């Protein structure tokens, strides 16, 4: 829909609007300046960080066993549940059939596309092995699309969720 | 016919059949593991228990024959309780490692347990562990998951009669053992045991961990390997996600039951032929005129010029493509007054045991014989100006090919339909890209004169067009119209895809 807006001469000067906007900014600047830091709404990120609640859903982590091997068995449950098609898994045979309790299967590749992910947490709900979890990690900006593809090697390194 | 009551409803059914079969035909599902339509009845899993009024105990539906006046309850509380009990016993020693099990998603134990089982194991004893083995080139075995239905053993004993499997030890230690791994590799049907196994105890090495079955689409098709026309379940990878590598599009072939043909198995050659349909290299994707790729209009202009000038012509049909494509070519030839020929079929030695495998390696050869099309080698004069050759003949490899090739080289207007670049397409003036198997709906007539429908759910790539579209793009809207007309004109019956259904119609 197109709407014609007729600007008056006063509007087309633009300057009054700029001055008005600056006024609001300057008002808030001084207001914050004279409030003690503990009462301010803003946080000086990244020098200071805010604690997010426990249920916050941030960057994914793949949990590991004590011996460092990844818990994920590449069952594709998370990829199936994912509404954004953000998870890509390629399974691999471990050939550990001689061991007493063979695991048989693990992910060869496990990639999460953070630019597709909507942080719904369905993957974590679907996982039968408690392998994938969403952590409190929220500093997850990248400079390119490619950097948003987080591989298996990175996912196991995501810090565990901070529990109070 | 006798009258029985199933779940309080009256039914008139055939005499001498078992309750399970009768119920299957009526669409009533009775859970079962050991029963299989293609094998003898073992009655060892006890999953199919049903209540029959007047009988003191529950009866196995797979081995009890229906009798006049029988009153059967397949879903009463007693029956459900019994199913729960049976499942609890089976799961006593079952690892329930569905996340890594390749059967997961098509496992009946999983389904039944969801429907009837208990969610908590009551036993405190540890489960017995067996080693997982790759018992042959084709098959791996995981005894932990086995429910001892003995379908695998019965198949190898009764159908192929090669006896590679046996059960060993007793009681709760019983398990399946392979006594002849080499035999299993040589057996041309051995991969069927992976389909037969109701759980994930036997599987194909090739499919191991490759794909979860619920991420594929399952469609029904007719095997292209020989004239026998076995039914396939084709697993297609069509749900492409941005990160996916290019797997497939065909992930797996497995057998599909055809009760009217009484065929429940496929040969390994057919099963592993799925790879042929994943190879896109060398695929013909645009019309080629005199060695240069051209667009559709130019190809059509050449086609018109060749066929509208009233020259003499010949059409060579292909026993490797569907009834619809062949019929379109026949129709065209009849309208233009061209002669029609077929290549002689390519025969191959049969393996041992052969069962239903046919020597003639062309799925639609029977159609050519039914219509009494003369062979190319019986061609009297080769005085033609236009020659049209249908797709895929190159894979037949026999002596009629030399003749077709020389014909193509000599005539003024040579036109071939091909799926890939071959000798034929190279040696003709115009080659037109044609769809492959699974890309276009089509029917095939097998050696038993059964006409069966094979779905074309993949769709053909851009640039490719089926033959009927080149010739009759305006007259027909789809292959079904061609089948209808073929049935009416040539067979004097009414046929359409709905009538053919899943199992086809015997002519
Ligand atoms: S959080 Fe949701 S969108 Fe993100 S990967 Fe998990 S399931 Fe997919
Ligand atoms: S659901 Fe869990 S175990 Fe399964 S593939 Fe995803 S992370 Fe791995
Ligand atoms: S056989 Fe069935 S129930 Fe057993 S682990 Fe495999 S999928 Fe699960
Ligand atoms: S391996 Fe499979 S088919 Fe064979 S007895 Fe066990 S469950 Fe049945
Ligand atoms: S199916 Fe009847 S006992 Fe197994």
XYZ file of C-alpha atoms and ligand atoms in Angstrom:
707
model
C 0.000 0.000 0.000
C 1.276 3.396 -0.906
C 0.431 6.428 1.102
C 1.067 9.938 -0.092
C 2.439 12.170 2.626
C 2.483 15.867 2.021
C 5.349 17.508 3.903
C 4.909 21.100 4.908
C 7.698 23.655 4.536
C 8.484 23.379 8.236
C 8.827 19.596 7.907
C 11.038 19.886 4.865
C 13.504 21.993 6.765
C 14.306 18.847 8.848
C 16.399 20.862 11.272
C 13.692 21.266 13.950
C 13.267 17.446 14.071
C 17.004 16.948 14.438
C 17.179 19.426 17.276
C 14.206 17.778 18.978
C 15.814 14.328 18.712
C 19.139 15.558 20.040
C 17.298 17.097 22.956
C 15.878 13.725 23.972
C 19.264 12.046 23.652
C 21.012 14.686 25.718
C 18.301 14.488 28.370
C 18.849 10.733 28.754
C 22.624 11.159 28.706
C 22.580 13.451 31.706
C 19.921 11.392 33.450
C 22.109 8.259 33.226
C 25.229 10.218 34.122
C 23.789 11.214 37.455
C 22.308 7.791 38.328
C 24.572 5.450 40.362
C 25.874 2.559 38.144
C 23.969 -0.124 40.064
C 20.650 1.455 39.113
C 21.368 1.998 35.429
C 19.500 -0.037 32.813
C 22.410 -0.214 30.419
C 25.395 -2.525 30.809
C 28.787 -1.578 29.481
C 29.065 -4.567 27.166
C 31.524 -6.144 26.476
C 33.543 -4.975 29.486
C 30.664 -5.868 31.778
C 28.318 -8.740 31.044
C 24.845 -9.535 32.089
C 23.898 -12.861 33.615
C 21.119 -14.483 31.661
C 18.569 -16.775 33.306
C 19.159 -20.498 33.383
C 16.487 -21.191 30.812
C 18.122 -18.899 28.290
C 18.687 -20.667 24.984
C 21.984 -19.673 23.443
C 24.780 -21.390 21.554
C 24.562 -25.180 21.301
C 26.921 -27.570 22.985
C 27.564 -31.229 22.281
C 28.201 -33.058 25.524
C 31.016 -35.536 25.848
C 31.713 -38.658 27.880
C 34.409 -38.665 30.517
C 36.929 -39.996 28.035
C 36.282 -37.059 25.729
C 34.304 -38.913 23.087
C 31.153 -37.189 21.976
C 27.871 -38.463 23.416
C 26.009 -37.956 20.167
C 25.296 -41.148 18.234
C 24.142 -39.422 15.067
C 20.559 -40.566 15.390
C 19.249 -37.526 13.480
C 16.458 -36.955 15.987
C 17.519 -33.346 16.481
C 17.836 -32.730 12.752
C 14.365 -34.204 12.272
C 12.861 -32.064 14.997
C 14.572 -28.866 13.899
C 11.982 -26.567 12.323
C 14.634 -24.438 10.644
C 16.691 -27.187 8.976
C 19.685 -25.812 10.793
C 21.362 -29.101 11.714
C 23.399 -31.195 9.350
C 24.742 -34.581 10.419
C 26.767 -37.172 8.624
C 27.029 -40.487 10.451
C 30.039 -42.740 10.608
C 30.696 -46.337 11.616
C 33.194 -46.528 14.473
C 34.219 -50.124 13.876
C 34.517 -50.783 17.567
C 32.616 -54.032 17.371
C 35.323 -55.830 19.301
C 34.946 -53.669 22.349
C 32.730 -54.968 25.112
C 30.076 -52.308 24.756
C 30.371 -51.026 21.219
C 28.808 -47.668 20.419
C 29.000 -48.409 16.692
C 27.966 -45.021 15.442
C 29.049 -41.420 15.811
C 28.770 -38.208 13.836
C 31.497 -37.654 11.302
C 30.201 -34.178 10.681
C 27.822 -32.220 12.832
C 27.166 -28.682 11.730
C 24.756 -26.151 13.134
C 23.925 -23.199 10.971
C 23.469 -20.409 13.507
C 22.057 -18.113 10.879
C 19.194 -20.510 10.324
C 18.702 -21.541 13.926
C 15.838 -19.897 15.742
C 16.986 -21.106 19.183
C 13.759 -22.952 19.854
C 15.440 -25.744 21.784
C 13.605 -28.536 19.998
C 16.896 -30.276 19.280
C 17.660 -30.510 22.955
C 14.175 -31.872 23.662
C 14.493 -34.512 20.937
C 17.925 -35.818 21.849
C 17.717 -39.309 23.376
C 21.320 -39.175 24.548
C 21.393 -35.764 26.257
C 24.068 -34.895 23.776
C 22.917 -31.583 22.421
C 22.068 -28.732 24.792
C 21.559 -25.015 24.396
C 23.839 -23.075 26.720
C 23.804 -19.546 28.139
C 26.375 -18.435 25.624
C 24.977 -15.434 23.791
C 28.025 -13.798 22.267
C 27.575 -15.476 18.948
C 28.020 -12.933 16.238
C 29.962 -13.668 13.111
C 31.302 -11.612 10.299
C 30.168 -13.923 7.522
C 27.633 -16.617 6.742
C 30.345 -19.264 6.640
C 31.462 -18.476 10.170
C 27.922 -19.188 11.312
C 28.346 -22.864 10.406
C 29.537 -24.281 13.700
C 31.213 -27.670 13.278
C 31.448 -30.609 15.664
C 34.926 -29.631 16.874
C 33.646 -26.242 18.019
C 30.390 -27.501 19.468
C 32.107 -29.778 21.975
C 34.129 -26.762 23.170
C 31.155 -24.551 23.994
C 31.375 -23.835 27.723
C 28.856 -25.729 29.799
C 25.796 -23.947 31.042
C 26.441 -21.912 34.168
C 24.225 -23.265 36.875
C 23.635 -21.190 39.975
C -17.247 -69.113 1.594
C -17.965 -69.252 5.295
C -19.353 -66.712 7.703
C -17.295 -65.509 10.620
C -17.436 -62.636 13.045
C -14.438 -60.420 13.586
C -14.699 -57.811 16.322
C -18.492 -58.157 16.324
C -18.770 -57.519 12.571
C -19.954 -60.214 10.152
C -17.717 -61.214 7.268
C -17.972 -63.850 4.578
C -14.497 -65.222 3.946
C -12.787 -67.927 1.975
C -12.345 -71.306 3.603
C -8.961 -72.737 4.496
C -7.194 -69.476 5.216
C -5.658 -68.391 8.476
C -7.136 -65.689 10.662
C -4.155 -63.419 10.082
C -4.446 -63.595 6.305
C -8.192 -63.063 6.373
C -7.753 -60.067 8.637
C -5.011 -58.607 6.473
C -7.284 -58.707 3.461
C -10.017 -57.040 5.462
C -7.608 -54.359 6.553
C -7.491 -55.446 10.190
C -3.959 -55.301 11.482
C -2.777 -58.095 13.750
C 0.729 -57.576 15.149
C 3.119 -60.329 14.175
C 6.835 -61.060 13.890
C 7.337 -64.585 12.630
C 4.565 -64.788 10.045
C 5.533 -63.846 6.512
C 3.366 -64.439 3.454
C 6.248 -65.970 1.508
C 7.398 -68.412 4.191
C 6.074 -71.379 6.117
C 4.219 -70.781 9.357
C 6.387 -71.099 12.438
C 4.115 -69.788 15.178
C 6.980 -69.060 17.509
C 6.709 -65.383 18.365
C 3.214 -65.437 19.948
C 2.670 -61.823 19.021
C -0.391 -62.592 16.916
C -2.534 -63.969 19.748
C -6.260 -63.339 19.326
C -9.298 -64.275 21.334
C -11.727 -66.783 19.865
C -15.047 -67.238 21.607
C -15.379 -70.738 22.967
C -11.665 -71.477 23.020
C -10.172 -71.737 26.511
C -7.004 -69.841 25.623
C -5.810 -67.257 23.169
C -4.902 -68.624 19.741
C -2.190 -67.641 17.284
C -3.832 -65.915 14.344
C -1.055 -66.895 11.970
C -1.624 -70.627 12.354
C -5.317 -70.939 13.159
C -7.549 -71.605 10.181
C -10.902 -69.861 10.059
C -13.976 -72.020 10.616
C -17.636 -71.444 10.049
C -19.241 -69.424 12.812
C -15.964 -68.443 14.452
C -16.142 -65.307 16.584
C -12.787 -63.578 16.726
C -11.727 -60.641 18.833
C -8.491 -59.015 17.726
C -8.443 -56.053 20.041
C -10.013 -57.104 23.336
C -8.420 -56.301 26.659
C -7.214 -59.867 27.093
C -5.489 -59.697 23.716
C -3.857 -56.389 24.541
C -2.680 -57.780 27.859
C -1.188 -60.774 26.053
C 0.626 -58.514 23.575
C 2.028 -56.524 26.437
C 3.317 -59.706 28.039
C 4.906 -60.979 24.844
C 6.632 -57.651 24.273
C 7.926 -57.576 27.814
C 9.549 -60.959 27.309
C 11.044 -59.969 23.975
C 12.444 -56.775 25.423
C 13.996 -58.575 28.413
C 17.102 -59.120 26.376
C 16.747 -56.383 23.809
C 19.187 -53.469 23.896
C 16.594 -50.896 22.731
C 19.339 -48.911 21.056
C 16.932 -47.382 18.558
C 19.029 -44.220 18.178
C 21.775 -46.170 16.450
C 19.610 -48.900 14.954
C 19.054 -48.583 11.231
C 15.683 -50.316 11.434
C 14.376 -47.565 13.626
C 11.452 -45.918 11.894
C 10.418 -49.068 10.079
C 10.798 -51.498 12.982
C 7.654 -53.335 13.977
C 8.970 -54.002 17.467
C 9.293 -50.277 17.949
C 5.768 -49.687 16.626
C 4.182 -52.456 18.680
C 5.956 -51.314 21.778
C 4.565 -47.829 21.324
C 1.085 -49.277 20.870
C 0.994 -52.080 23.427
C 4.215 -52.301 25.397
C 5.208 -51.150 28.826
C 7.603 -48.282 29.185
C 9.615 -49.573 32.109
C 11.642 -52.743 32.314
C 10.841 -54.718 35.439
C 13.631 -57.262 35.244
C 16.753 -56.551 37.278
C 18.984 -59.060 35.510
C 21.632 -57.815 33.109
C 21.019 -58.233 29.396
C 23.019 -60.744 27.435
C 25.482 -59.213 24.982
C 26.520 -60.638 21.648
C 29.097 -59.191 19.383
C 27.906 -57.360 16.305
C 29.371 -58.989 13.213
C 29.659 -58.237 9.553
C 28.855 -61.788 8.563
C 29.322 -61.295 4.860
C 30.087 -58.696 2.249
C 26.452 -57.737 2.138
C 25.000 -58.355 5.587
C 25.718 -57.507 9.198
C 24.141 -59.220 12.155
C 23.355 -57.861 15.605
C 22.090 -60.741 17.738
C 21.243 -58.455 20.607
C 18.270 -57.123 18.701
C 17.072 -60.490 17.357
C 13.579 -61.583 18.368
C 14.209 -65.147 17.152
C 11.351 -65.169 14.709
C 13.496 -67.364 12.389
C 12.228 -65.626 9.276
C 15.792 -65.310 8.026
C 16.553 -68.981 8.516
C 13.272 -70.069 6.983
C 13.892 -67.904 3.951
C 17.312 -69.457 3.371
C 15.990 -72.956 3.995
C 12.735 -72.793 2.110
C 13.073 -70.214 -0.612
C 16.682 -70.254 -1.738
C 17.342 -73.692 -0.145
C 20.910 -72.718 0.608
C 20.810 -73.195 4.401
C 23.365 -70.603 5.530
C 21.689 -69.824 8.859
C 20.806 -71.906 11.865
C 19.850 -71.275 15.459
C 22.356 -72.392 18.060
C 22.377 -72.897 21.827
C 19.302 -73.183 23.998
C 16.825 -71.242 26.069
C 17.625 -67.609 26.577
C 21.044 -68.104 24.995
C 19.547 -69.081 21.639
C 20.754 -67.003 18.742
C 21.126 -67.093 15.001
C 24.446 -68.218 13.581
C 25.734 -68.035 10.043
C 27.398 -71.287 9.121
C 28.303 -70.397 5.562
C 29.374 -66.750 5.052
C 30.702 -67.468 1.569
C 27.421 -69.015 0.589
C 25.673 -65.884 1.738
C 27.835 -63.782 -0.550
C 27.208 -66.044 -3.506
C 23.498 -66.384 -2.869
C 21.827 -64.031 -5.369
C 18.932 -63.420 -2.973
C 20.641 -63.163 0.388
C 20.049 -59.438 0.935
C 16.352 -60.167 1.313
C 16.963 -61.288 4.877
C 17.603 -57.649 5.796
C 14.101 -56.749 4.593
C 12.619 -59.840 6.174
C 14.039 -59.248 9.611
C 11.281 -57.456 11.511
C 13.839 -55.756 13.749
C 17.326 -54.375 13.309
C 19.143 -57.671 13.813
C 20.086 -58.075 10.165
C 20.959 -55.202 7.914
C 22.731 -54.278 4.730
C 26.322 -53.182 5.136
C 25.764 -50.788 2.328
C 22.892 -49.015 4.013
C 24.452 -49.056 7.460
C 24.276 -45.581 8.979
C 23.732 -43.964 5.622
C 20.300 -42.497 6.100
C 17.468 -42.544 8.595
C 14.469 -44.105 6.918
C 12.038 -41.458 8.082
C 13.919 -38.820 6.164
C 13.195 -40.534 2.855
C 10.061 -40.776 0.754
C 8.928 -44.282 -0.081
C 7.428 -44.919 -3.481
C 6.540 -48.066 -5.366
C 8.204 -48.969 -8.612
C 8.827 -51.914 -10.900
C 12.358 -53.300 -11.110
C 14.101 -52.654 -14.416
C 16.576 -55.505 -14.090
C 14.738 -58.183 -16.019
C 11.415 -59.280 -17.401
C 10.159 -60.647 -14.068
C 8.759 -57.275 -13.002
C 9.367 -57.496 -9.254
C 7.947 -54.704 -7.134
C 10.276 -52.307 -5.391
C 9.961 -49.903 -2.551
C 12.181 -47.028 -3.550
C 13.534 -44.738 -0.859
C 14.075 -41.291 -2.272
C 15.979 -38.478 -0.716
C 13.901 -35.521 -1.802
C 13.810 -33.356 1.299
C 16.830 -31.261 0.496
C 18.098 -28.950 3.182
C 20.657 -26.220 2.567
C 23.523 -28.053 4.227
C 22.889 -31.453 2.695
C 25.504 -32.951 0.458
C 24.204 -34.449 -2.728
C 23.212 -37.908 -1.592
C 20.906 -39.873 -3.733
C 18.385 -39.010 -5.007
C 17.830 -42.771 -4.826
C 18.900 -44.071 -1.443
C 17.761 -47.667 -1.420
C 15.684 -50.305 -3.179
C 13.899 -52.892 -1.102
C 11.269 -55.445 -1.962
C 7.578 -54.602 -1.959
C 5.038 -57.348 -1.422
C 2.850 -58.224 -4.359
C 0.199 -60.576 -3.051
C -1.515 -61.160 -6.366
C 1.786 -62.217 -7.912
C 2.780 -63.985 -4.705
C 6.149 -62.335 -4.903
C 7.722 -60.876 -1.805
C 11.429 -60.855 -2.601
C 13.811 -59.286 -5.076
C 17.184 -60.440 -6.328
C 20.338 -58.700 -5.140
C 21.222 -57.512 -8.617
C 17.971 -55.589 -8.765
C 18.363 -54.337 -5.226
C 21.791 -52.846 -5.777
C 20.892 -51.407 -9.182
C 19.671 -48.272 -7.431
C 23.124 -46.774 -7.921
C 22.571 -46.539 -11.662
C 19.934 -43.918 -11.125
C 22.151 -41.640 -9.094
C 24.715 -41.151 -11.787
C 24.042 -37.888 -13.538
C 27.318 -37.856 -15.404
C 26.960 -38.093 -19.146
C 23.288 -37.333 -18.900
C 21.733 -35.831 -22.005
C 20.001 -32.676 -20.837
C 19.395 -30.695 -24.001
C 18.519 -31.624 -27.576
C 21.613 -32.119 -29.705
C 21.356 -31.330 -33.423
C 24.324 -32.222 -35.607
C 26.620 -32.250 -32.611
C 25.505 -28.896 -31.184
C 23.219 -28.318 -28.259
C 20.083 -26.547 -29.431
C 16.904 -25.327 -27.813
C 13.522 -26.970 -27.994
C 12.215 -24.887 -30.889
C 15.081 -25.749 -33.179
C 14.719 -29.416 -32.290
C 11.002 -29.260 -33.002
C 11.594 -27.556 -36.344
C 13.950 -30.339 -37.359
C 11.485 -32.928 -36.142
C 8.718 -31.357 -38.213
C 10.880 -31.063 -41.269
C 11.819 -34.731 -41.023
C 8.400 -36.157 -40.354
C 6.072 -33.886 -42.308
C 7.735 -34.381 -45.664
C 6.054 -37.720 -46.352
C 9.297 -39.701 -46.473
C 9.476 -43.377 -45.594
C 10.462 -44.087 -42.056
C 11.046 -46.684 -39.351
C 10.647 -46.588 -35.591
C 12.710 -48.841 -33.330
C 10.899 -49.372 -30.030
C 12.644 -50.058 -26.758
C 11.800 -52.918 -24.379
C 13.546 -50.905 -21.652
C 11.046 -48.100 -21.448
C 7.445 -47.934 -20.407
C 4.313 -48.923 -22.257
C 3.348 -45.268 -22.524
C 6.536 -44.157 -24.265
C 6.463 -47.089 -26.631
C 2.811 -46.577 -27.372
C 3.383 -42.907 -28.160
C 6.007 -43.996 -30.677
C 3.680 -46.622 -32.140
C 0.873 -44.101 -32.448
C 3.173 -41.683 -34.196
C 4.472 -44.356 -36.550
C 0.969 -45.479 -37.422
C -0.091 -41.947 -38.234
C 2.916 -41.339 -40.452
C 2.858 -44.798 -41.977
C 6.285 -45.764 -40.640
C 7.399 -49.344 -40.061
C 7.846 -50.478 -36.472
C 10.639 -52.727 -35.179
C 12.104 -53.882 -31.897
C 15.652 -54.867 -30.973
C 16.152 -58.509 -30.062
C 16.361 -58.902 -26.303
C 19.584 -59.138 -24.380
C 19.814 -62.429 -22.523
C 22.058 -63.256 -19.630
C 22.964 -66.504 -17.903
C 20.903 -67.192 -14.804
C 22.547 -67.398 -11.388
C 22.051 -70.324 -9.039
C 19.383 -70.488 -7.590
C 17.456 -68.440 -10.118
C 13.902 -68.664 -8.681
C 11.924 -66.031 -10.567
C 14.835 -64.201 -12.240
C 14.313 -64.021 -16.010
C 16.920 -64.366 -18.730
C 15.617 -61.449 -20.734
C 17.090 -58.292 -19.228
C 14.391 -55.856 -20.286
C 11.358 -54.975 -18.170
C 8.972 -54.353 -21.027
C 9.995 -57.029 -23.500
C 6.658 -58.737 -23.126
C 4.862 -55.747 -24.595
C 6.835 -56.105 -27.829
C 5.912 -59.758 -28.049
C 2.292 -59.099 -27.190
C 1.994 -56.652 -30.083
C 4.005 -58.961 -32.347
C 6.489 -56.305 -33.328
C 9.061 -57.662 -35.804
C 12.751 -57.685 -34.864
C 15.216 -55.255 -36.373
C 17.231 -58.201 -37.645
C 14.199 -59.302 -39.664
C 14.064 -55.969 -41.470
C 13.804 -56.719 -45.183
C 14.905 -53.545 -46.846
C 16.624 -50.707 -45.102
C 15.458 -48.063 -47.524
C 14.374 -45.438 -45.047
C 14.763 -41.689 -44.919
C 13.672 -41.224 -41.338
C 14.684 -43.478 -38.443
C 13.498 -42.907 -34.876
C 15.136 -44.915 -32.098
C 13.828 -45.053 -28.526
C 15.899 -44.665 -25.385
C 18.302 -46.950 -23.580
C 18.639 -49.602 -26.269
C 22.401 -49.297 -26.003
C 22.409 -51.204 -22.748
C 20.967 -54.287 -24.430
C 24.243 -55.102 -26.213
C 23.405 -57.598 -28.894
C 23.637 -58.099 -32.629
C 20.648 -55.981 -33.586
C 22.578 -52.962 -32.373
C 25.032 -53.034 -35.256
C 22.128 -52.911 -37.627
C 20.473 -50.013 -35.823
C 23.746 -48.111 -35.750
C 24.414 -48.535 -39.440
C 20.861 -47.462 -40.141
C 21.304 -44.339 -38.046
C 24.515 -43.442 -39.836
C 23.054 -43.861 -43.292
C 19.619 -42.262 -43.280
C 18.899 -38.629 -43.979
C 16.954 -37.935 -40.798
C 18.091 -39.967 -37.818
C 16.464 -39.183 -34.488
C 17.206 -40.848 -31.167
C 15.718 -40.458 -27.734
C 18.347 -41.017 -25.093
C 18.884 -40.515 -21.387
C 22.648 -40.198 -21.697
C 25.282 -39.623 -24.342
C 25.716 -42.949 -26.123
C 26.880 -44.300 -29.438
C 23.330 -43.871 -30.664
C 22.964 -40.255 -29.737
C 26.402 -39.529 -31.162
C 25.566 -41.131 -34.481
C 22.241 -39.494 -35.126
C 21.381 -36.092 -36.505
C 19.074 -35.217 -33.658
C 19.140 -36.683 -30.174
C 16.436 -35.739 -27.735
C 16.828 -35.980 -23.954
C 14.425 -38.459 -22.364
C 13.497 -39.122 -18.738
C 14.941 -42.062 -16.821
C 13.147 -44.673 -14.784
C 11.636 -43.022 -11.664
C 11.383 -39.684 -13.440
C 8.137 -40.356 -15.271
C 5.152 -42.563 -14.517
C 5.057 -45.658 -16.632
C 3.697 -49.185 -16.886
C 5.587 -52.359 -17.679
C 4.294 -55.730 -18.807
C 6.204 -58.557 -17.172
C 6.851 -62.109 -18.297
C 3.648 -63.261 -16.584
C 1.666 -60.784 -18.700
C 0.968 -58.605 -15.698
C 0.857 -54.907 -16.406
C 2.146 -52.900 -13.460
C 2.456 -49.223 -12.738
C 5.754 -47.711 -11.647
C 5.672 -44.264 -10.118
C 7.821 -41.459 -11.404
C 8.056 -39.299 -8.367
C 11.458 -37.771 -9.014
C 10.359 -35.661 -11.932
C 12.650 -35.026 -14.867
C 15.298 -32.326 -15.057
C 14.719 -29.170 -17.021
C 15.262 -29.613 -20.715
C 14.283 -33.264 -20.599
C 10.907 -34.262 -22.003
C 9.228 -37.620 -22.401
C 8.676 -38.832 -25.938
C 4.920 -38.335 -25.860
C 5.448 -34.667 -25.124
C 7.584 -34.202 -28.207
C 5.076 -35.922 -30.443
C 1.717 -35.373 -28.786
C 2.265 -32.554 -26.309
C -1.107 -31.087 -27.208
C -3.176 -34.226 -27.485
C -2.304 -35.873 -24.162
C -1.957 -34.228 -20.811
C -0.036 -37.014 -19.130
C 1.130 -40.613 -19.492
C -2.134 -41.921 -18.067
C -4.043 -40.829 -21.173
C -1.648 -42.852 -23.296
C -2.132 -45.918 -21.140
C -5.899 -45.585 -21.393
C -5.762 -45.334 -25.157
C -3.244 -48.175 -25.410
C -5.465 -50.450 -23.350
C -8.503 -49.595 -25.435
C -6.926 -49.831 -28.870
C -4.482 -52.663 -28.429
C -5.872 -54.782 -25.611
C -9.565 -53.922 -25.883
C -9.906 -53.343 -22.147
C -10.355 -50.332 -19.916
C -7.310 -49.494 -17.822
C -6.087 -46.570 -15.802
C -3.611 -46.087 -12.994
C -6.269 -46.454 -10.360
C -7.351 -49.797 -11.770
C -3.778 -51.019 -11.898
C -3.370 -50.098 -8.265
C -0.231 -51.252 -6.504
C -0.206 -54.802 -7.734
C -1.107 -54.466 -11.395
C -3.535 -56.399 -13.557
C -2.963 -59.652 -15.359
C -3.749 -59.421 -19.060
S 17.385 -24.617 18.576
Fe 15.681 -25.123 17.218
S 16.214 -24.141 15.263
Fe 18.089 -24.188 16.506
S 19.117 -26.077 15.861
Fe 17.874 -26.595 17.666
S 15.947 -27.328 16.797
Fe 17.015 -26.218 15.163
S 19.488 -36.082 18.797
Fe 21.329 -36.122 20.110
S 22.273 -38.108 19.730
Fe 20.800 -37.756 18.094
S 22.009 -36.815 16.452
Fe 21.144 -35.108 17.644
S 22.708 -34.653 19.166
Fe 23.217 -36.637 18.327
S 15.287 -53.412 16.580
Fe 13.663 -51.899 16.705
S 13.268 -51.701 18.901
Fe 15.250 -52.722 18.670
S 16.788 -51.117 18.695
Fe 16.250 -51.428 16.572
S 14.598 -49.963 16.154
Fe 14.785 -50.144 18.366
S 17.801 -62.169 12.790
Fe 15.887 -61.073 12.379
S 14.801 -62.438 10.948
Fe 16.397 -63.640 11.901
S 15.441 -64.610 13.655
Fe 16.363 -62.734 14.397
S 14.750 -61.224 14.291
Fe 14.104 -62.933 13.028
S 3.069 -64.441 13.882
Fe 1.860 -65.904 14.862
S 3.187 -66.729 16.306
Fe 4.475 -65.321 15.248
